[in-house]
mmCIF file of C-alpha atoms in Angstrom:
data_model
loop_
_atom_site.group_PDB
_atom_site.id
_atom_site.type_symbol
_atom_site.label_atom_id
_atom_site.label_comp_id
_atom_site.label_asym_id
_atom_site.label_seq_id
_atom_site.Cartn_x
_atom_site.Cartn_y
_atom_site.Cartn_z
ATOM 1 C CA MET A 201 -18.860 20.241 1.596
ATOM 2 C CA ALA A 202 -15.410 20.998 0.281
ATOM 3 C CA ARG A 203 -15.281 22.167 -3.310
ATOM 4 C CA VAL A 204 -12.205 21.389 -5.414
ATOM 5 C CA ALA A 205 -11.283 22.138 -8.993
ATOM 6 C CA VAL A 206 -11.532 19.574 -11.775
ATOM 7 C CA TYR A 207 -8.719 19.537 -14.331
ATOM 8 C CA ASN A 208 -8.217 17.920 -17.692
ATOM 9 C CA MET A 209 -5.093 16.032 -18.775
ATOM 10 C CA GLU A 210 -3.541 19.299 -20.011
ATOM 11 C CA GLY A 211 -3.736 20.747 -16.496
ATOM 12 C CA LYS A 212 -6.482 23.259 -17.338
ATOM 13 C CA GLU A 213 -9.381 23.766 -14.941
ATOM 14 C CA VAL A 214 -12.633 22.602 -16.542
ATOM 15 C CA GLY A 215 -14.993 22.748 -13.574
ATOM 16 C CA THR A 216 -15.460 22.042 -9.876
ATOM 17 C CA ILE A 217 -16.754 19.188 -7.764
ATOM 18 C CA GLU A 218 -18.159 18.978 -4.254
ATOM 19 C CA LEU A 219 -16.602 16.325 -2.020
ATOM 20 C CA ASN A 220 -18.661 14.419 0.503
ATOM 21 C CA ASP A 221 -17.635 15.491 4.015
ATOM 22 C CA ALA A 222 -18.405 11.980 5.294
ATOM 23 C CA VAL A 223 -15.375 10.761 3.330
ATOM 24 C CA PHE A 224 -13.189 13.787 2.560
ATOM 25 C CA GLY A 225 -13.998 16.032 5.534
ATOM 26 C CA VAL A 226 -13.649 13.950 8.692
ATOM 27 C CA ASN A 227 -11.446 14.535 11.729
ATOM 28 C CA VAL A 228 -8.074 12.973 10.911
ATOM 29 C CA ASN A 229 -7.255 10.116 13.306
ATOM 30 C CA GLU A 230 -3.481 9.707 13.048
ATOM 31 C CA HIS A 231 -3.484 6.622 15.276
ATOM 32 C CA LEU A 232 -5.825 4.709 12.961
ATOM 33 C CA VAL A 233 -3.827 5.792 9.905
ATOM 34 C CA HIS A 234 -0.621 4.554 11.538
ATOM 35 C CA MET A 235 -2.257 1.268 12.520
ATOM 36 C CA ALA A 236 -3.536 0.707 8.963
ATOM 37 C CA VAL A 237 -0.072 1.372 7.510
ATOM 38 C CA VAL A 238 1.593 -1.012 9.985
ATOM 39 C CA GLN A 239 -0.973 -3.706 9.179
ATOM 40 C CA HIS A 240 -0.449 -3.283 5.444
ATOM 41 C CA LEU A 241 3.324 -3.646 5.768
ATOM 42 C CA ALA A 242 3.029 -6.563 8.188
ATOM 43 C CA ASN A 243 0.645 -8.430 5.898
ATOM 44 C CA ARG A 244 3.107 -8.026 3.015
ATOM 45 C CA ARG A 245 5.925 -9.755 4.894
ATOM 46 C CA GLN A 246 6.711 -13.259 3.676
ATOM 47 C CA GLY A 247 7.839 -14.465 7.080
ATOM 48 C CA THR A 248 10.198 -17.069 5.582
ATOM 49 C CA GLN A 249 13.379 -16.083 7.447
ATOM 50 C CA LYS A 250 15.071 -19.097 9.025
ATOM 51 C CA ALA A 251 18.349 -19.796 10.811
ATOM 52 C CA LYS A 252 19.546 -22.957 12.552
ATOM 53 C CA THR A 253 19.904 -23.323 16.288
ATOM 54 C CA ARG A 254 22.719 -25.372 17.806
ATOM 55 C CA GLY A 255 20.429 -28.409 17.821
ATOM 56 C CA GLU A 256 19.830 -28.133 14.071
ATOM 57 C CA VAL A 257 23.412 -27.606 12.863
ATOM 58 C CA SER A 258 25.028 -30.837 11.715
ATOM 59 C CA GLY A 259 28.105 -32.148 13.523
ATOM 60 C CA GLY A 260 29.466 -31.141 16.895
ATOM 61 C CA GLY A 261 28.635 -34.378 18.636
ATOM 62 C CA ARG A 262 32.168 -34.961 19.865
ATOM 63 C CA LYS A 263 33.704 -32.957 22.690
ATOM 64 C CA PRO A 264 36.559 -30.967 21.029
ATOM 65 C CA TRP A 265 39.021 -31.550 23.873
ATOM 66 C CA LYS A 266 39.047 -32.970 27.347
ATOM 67 C CA GLN A 267 37.485 -31.028 30.177
ATOM 68 C CA LYS A 268 40.657 -30.213 32.110
ATOM 69 C CA GLY A 269 44.395 -29.846 31.619
ATOM 70 C CA THR A 270 44.565 -28.173 28.202
ATOM 71 C CA GLY A 271 44.555 -24.522 29.243
ATOM 72 C CA HIS A 272 41.542 -23.877 27.054
ATOM 73 C CA ALA A 273 38.101 -22.970 28.278
ATOM 74 C CA ARG A 274 35.884 -26.008 28.619
ATOM 75 C CA GLN A 275 33.846 -26.777 25.517
ATOM 76 C CA GLY A 276 31.202 -29.390 24.873
ATOM 77 C CA SER A 277 30.562 -28.942 21.160
ATOM 78 C CA THR A 278 31.983 -27.142 18.134
ATOM 79 C CA ARG A 279 28.423 -26.147 17.187
ATOM 80 C CA SER A 280 27.831 -23.926 20.207
ATOM 81 C CA PRO A 281 26.866 -20.320 19.306
ATOM 82 C CA GLN A 282 30.308 -18.917 20.180
ATOM 83 C CA TRP A 283 31.997 -21.144 17.570
ATOM 84 C CA THR A 284 32.325 -20.295 13.887
ATOM 85 C CA GLY A 285 29.828 -22.505 12.089
ATOM 86 C CA GLY A 286 27.823 -22.947 15.264
ATOM 87 C CA GLY A 287 24.122 -22.437 15.783
ATOM 88 C CA VAL A 288 22.330 -19.101 16.255
ATOM 89 C CA VAL A 289 20.994 -18.071 19.635
ATOM 90 C CA PHE A 290 17.202 -17.538 19.467
ATOM 91 C CA ALA A 291 17.279 -18.193 15.724
ATOM 92 C CA PRO A 292 14.387 -16.763 13.666
ATOM 93 C CA THR A 293 11.858 -19.273 12.365
ATOM 94 C CA PRO A 294 9.144 -18.927 9.700
ATOM 95 C CA ARG A 295 6.117 -17.126 11.080
ATOM 96 C CA ASP A 296 3.026 -15.211 10.021
ATOM 97 C CA TYR A 297 3.349 -11.479 10.731
ATOM 98 C CA SER A 298 -0.146 -10.546 9.557
ATOM 99 C CA PHE A 299 -2.806 -9.245 11.892
ATOM 100 C CA LYS A 300 -6.302 -7.857 11.551
ATOM 101 C CA ILE A 301 -7.902 -4.568 12.448
ATOM 102 C CA ASN A 302 -11.606 -3.935 12.734
ATOM 103 C CA LYS A 303 -13.498 -3.124 9.545
ATOM 104 C CA LYS A 304 -14.800 0.146 11.009
ATOM 105 C CA GLU A 305 -11.278 1.165 12.007
ATOM 106 C CA LYS A 306 -9.973 0.366 8.527
ATOM 107 C CA ARG A 307 -12.696 2.446 6.876
ATOM 108 C CA ALA A 308 -12.091 5.306 9.312
ATOM 109 C CA ALA A 309 -8.361 5.181 8.528
ATOM 110 C CA MET A 310 -9.148 5.420 4.808
ATOM 111 C CA ARG A 311 -11.366 8.468 5.370
ATOM 112 C CA SER A 312 -8.656 10.095 7.492
ATOM 113 C CA ALA A 313 -6.010 9.488 4.824
ATOM 114 C CA LEU A 314 -8.216 10.953 2.069
ATOM 115 C CA THR A 315 -9.131 13.938 4.249
ATOM 116 C CA SER A 316 -5.459 14.674 4.946
ATOM 117 C CA LYS A 317 -4.807 14.906 1.200
ATOM 118 C CA VAL A 318 -7.698 17.336 0.771
ATOM 119 C CA GLN A 319 -6.495 19.479 3.673
ATOM 120 C CA ASN A 320 -2.989 19.634 2.190
ATOM 121 C CA ASN A 321 -4.309 20.400 -1.328
ATOM 122 C CA LYS A 322 -2.789 17.164 -2.598
ATOM 123 C CA LEU A 323 -6.017 15.635 -3.957
ATOM 124 C CA ILE A 324 -6.150 16.391 -7.687
ATOM 125 C CA VAL A 325 -9.386 15.571 -9.528
ATOM 126 C CA VAL A 326 -9.311 15.094 -13.302
ATOM 127 C CA ASP A 327 -12.299 14.725 -15.566
ATOM 128 C CA GLU A 328 -10.878 11.570 -17.174
ATOM 129 C CA ILE A 329 -7.619 9.791 -17.917
ATOM 130 C CA ARG A 330 -7.480 8.262 -21.364
ATOM 131 C CA MET A 331 -4.504 7.164 -23.448
ATOM 132 C CA ASP A 332 -4.702 6.535 -27.185
ATOM 133 C CA GLU A 333 -1.591 4.366 -26.997
ATOM 134 C CA ILE A 334 0.839 3.003 -24.447
ATOM 135 C CA LYS A 335 3.146 5.976 -24.027
ATOM 136 C CA THR A 336 5.100 6.587 -20.823
ATOM 137 C CA GLN A 337 6.279 9.990 -22.002
ATOM 138 C CA ALA A 338 2.704 11.155 -22.552
ATOM 139 C CA PHE A 339 1.663 9.952 -19.106
ATOM 140 C CA ARG A 340 4.622 11.752 -17.513
ATOM 141 C CA LYS A 341 3.628 14.902 -19.378
ATOM 142 C CA MET A 342 0.106 14.672 -17.946
ATOM 143 C CA LEU A 343 1.468 14.439 -14.403
ATOM 144 C CA GLU A 344 3.739 17.423 -15.038
ATOM 145 C CA ASN A 345 0.709 19.397 -16.225
ATOM 146 C CA LEU A 346 -1.060 18.510 -12.982
ATOM 147 C CA ASN A 347 2.059 19.275 -10.894
ATOM 148 C CA ALA A 348 1.984 15.752 -9.460
ATOM 149 C CA GLU A 349 5.177 13.917 -10.302
ATOM 150 C CA LYS A 350 5.071 11.567 -7.283
ATOM 151 C CA ALA A 351 1.480 10.424 -7.359
ATOM 152 C CA LEU A 352 -1.036 7.684 -6.752
ATOM 153 C CA VAL A 353 -3.358 7.620 -9.756
ATOM 154 C CA VAL A 354 -6.848 6.302 -8.938
ATOM 155 C CA MET A 355 -9.137 5.379 -11.834
ATOM 156 C CA ASP A 356 -12.724 4.214 -12.120
ATOM 157 C CA SER A 357 -11.873 1.398 -14.556
ATOM 158 C CA ILE A 358 -9.014 -0.884 -15.500
ATOM 159 C CA ASP A 359 -7.462 0.749 -18.548
ATOM 160 C CA GLU A 360 -4.527 -1.336 -19.726
ATOM 161 C CA LYS A 361 -3.054 1.510 -21.778
ATOM 162 C CA VAL A 362 -2.992 3.787 -18.744
ATOM 163 C CA VAL A 363 -1.587 1.099 -16.450
ATOM 164 C CA LEU A 364 1.189 0.137 -18.857
ATOM 165 C CA SER A 365 2.015 3.779 -19.594
ATOM 166 C CA ALA A 366 2.523 4.466 -15.879
ATOM 167 C CA ARG A 367 4.229 1.192 -15.003
ATOM 168 C CA ASN A 368 7.732 2.352 -15.922
ATOM 169 C CA LEU A 369 7.588 5.501 -13.778
ATOM 170 C CA PRO A 370 9.255 4.750 -10.418
ATOM 171 C CA ARG A 371 7.401 7.497 -8.525
ATOM 172 C CA VAL A 372 3.920 6.618 -9.803
ATOM 173 C CA GLN A 373 1.426 3.935 -8.773
ATOM 174 C CA THR A 374 -1.922 3.183 -10.400
ATOM 175 C CA SER A 375 -4.984 1.775 -8.666
ATOM 176 C CA HIS A 376 -8.718 1.665 -9.220
ATOM 177 C CA VAL A 377 -12.079 1.772 -7.459
ATOM 178 C CA ILE A 378 -14.877 0.139 -9.441
ATOM 179 C CA VAL A 379 -18.491 -0.226 -8.352
ATOM 180 C CA GLU A 380 -20.572 -2.519 -10.547
ATOM 181 C CA LYS A 381 -24.314 -3.077 -10.265
ATOM 182 C CA SER A 382 -25.584 -6.648 -10.346
ATOM 183 C CA GLN A 383 -28.854 -8.483 -9.792
ATOM 184 C CA GLY A 384 -28.956 -10.778 -6.776
ATOM 185 C CA GLU A 385 -30.770 -14.092 -6.525
ATOM 186 C CA ASP A 386 -33.598 -12.409 -4.610
ATOM 187 C CA GLY A 387 -34.050 -9.844 -7.380
ATOM 188 C CA GLN A 388 -32.462 -7.054 -5.358
ATOM 189 C CA SER A 389 -29.674 -5.028 -6.929
ATOM 190 C CA GLU A 390 -26.335 -5.162 -5.180
ATOM 191 C CA ASN A 391 -22.953 -3.550 -5.680
ATOM 192 C CA ILE A 392 -19.803 -5.455 -6.582
ATOM 193 C CA ILE A 393 -16.804 -3.460 -5.368
ATOM 194 C CA LYS A 394 -13.369 -3.880 -6.929
ATOM 195 C CA SER A 395 -10.847 -1.690 -5.167
ATOM 196 C CA THR A 396 -7.046 -1.671 -4.945
ATOM 197 C CA ILE A 397 -6.546 1.557 -3.010
ATOM 198 C CA ASN A 398 -5.150 1.373 0.505
ATOM 199 C CA VAL A 399 -4.057 3.752 3.240
ATOM 200 C CA TYR A 400 -0.372 2.922 2.784
ATOM 201 C CA ASP A 401 -0.275 4.011 -0.877
ATOM 202 C CA ILE A 402 -2.303 7.150 -0.160
ATOM 203 C CA MET A 403 0.157 8.248 2.530
ATOM 204 C CA LYS A 404 3.243 7.082 0.613
ATOM 205 C CA TYR A 405 2.713 9.221 -2.466
ATOM 206 C CA GLU A 406 2.791 12.996 -2.287
ATOM 207 C CA SER A 407 -0.313 13.551 -4.426
ATOM 208 C CA VAL A 408 -3.445 11.555 -5.208
ATOM 209 C CA VAL A 409 -4.693 12.025 -8.771
ATOM 210 C CA VAL A 410 -8.233 10.688 -9.025
ATOM 211 C CA THR A 411 -10.766 10.718 -11.825
ATOM 212 C CA LYS A 412 -14.148 12.357 -11.317
ATOM 213 C CA ASN A 413 -15.987 9.045 -11.577
ATOM 214 C CA ALA A 414 -13.548 7.424 -9.157
ATOM 215 C CA VAL A 415 -14.405 10.122 -6.595
ATOM 216 C CA ALA A 416 -18.065 9.108 -6.873
ATOM 217 C CA ASN A 417 -17.124 5.439 -6.434
ATOM 218 C CA ILE A 418 -14.985 6.201 -3.380
ATOM 219 C CA GLU A 419 -17.839 8.159 -1.816
ATOM 220 C CA GLU A 420 -20.242 5.293 -2.488
ATOM 221 C CA VAL A 421 -17.907 2.737 -0.906
ATOM 222 C CA TYR A 422 -16.686 4.678 2.144
ATOM 223 C CA ALA A 423 -19.525 7.100 2.939
#
C-alpha cells in the first residue's frame, strides 16, 4: 500500500495514511479515463442548438425572376441556402448528446484517475477542513499552505462555510463523498452514498485535496 503524508490546514505534516491499492494503486487505463471525460462533457451539453432549413424559413414561395432571358443564373426561391436570409444546409436540430458507459468501466476510470494523482504526488490528504466563518481569504491561505492553488477539494460532509468560502475562487472546486449507514426494511444495514466527485474534475484540477475521512469513504465506495 502507498503511504502518504497527512497535513493540517497550516500545511504542517501531522501523520501518515496508507492508501488502498485497490483504489489508489491500480494500473492507469488512459482509454477509460478519456471515455469517462468525454461522457461527462457530452452529458452536460444542452443540445438545444437549432437553425432553419430552406423549408422552414418564411417566404420565398415566388420565383424571383423568369427562368431564361435575364442573364442571371436560374433561381427558384429567395430562401435557397446561397441567398442572404435563406435556409441553412443540414441545419442543426435539438438532440440528446448523452451516452452511457458501463458501471464497471466508470468505476475503473475513477480508480485510474485517483491513481494518476497519487503517482504524480498531486493527492494531498488533510486531517480536516473546518472554517469558523465564511472567509475566502482564509481558504485561499490554506491552499497556499498546502501548495495547491488549483485544486479539487473533496470533503466527507457538506460544510456550508467551506463551500461558500471556496466558491469565489476561480481555480477551486469543492465536492464531497458521504457514506451514511441506514437500516433497511429487512433489518440489514445498508450504505447510502452521496458523491459529487467525477473523473472530469479530478483530471481538470492540478491537485486533489481530500480529507482523511473522505479517503476512507472513497475506498469504501470504489474498492
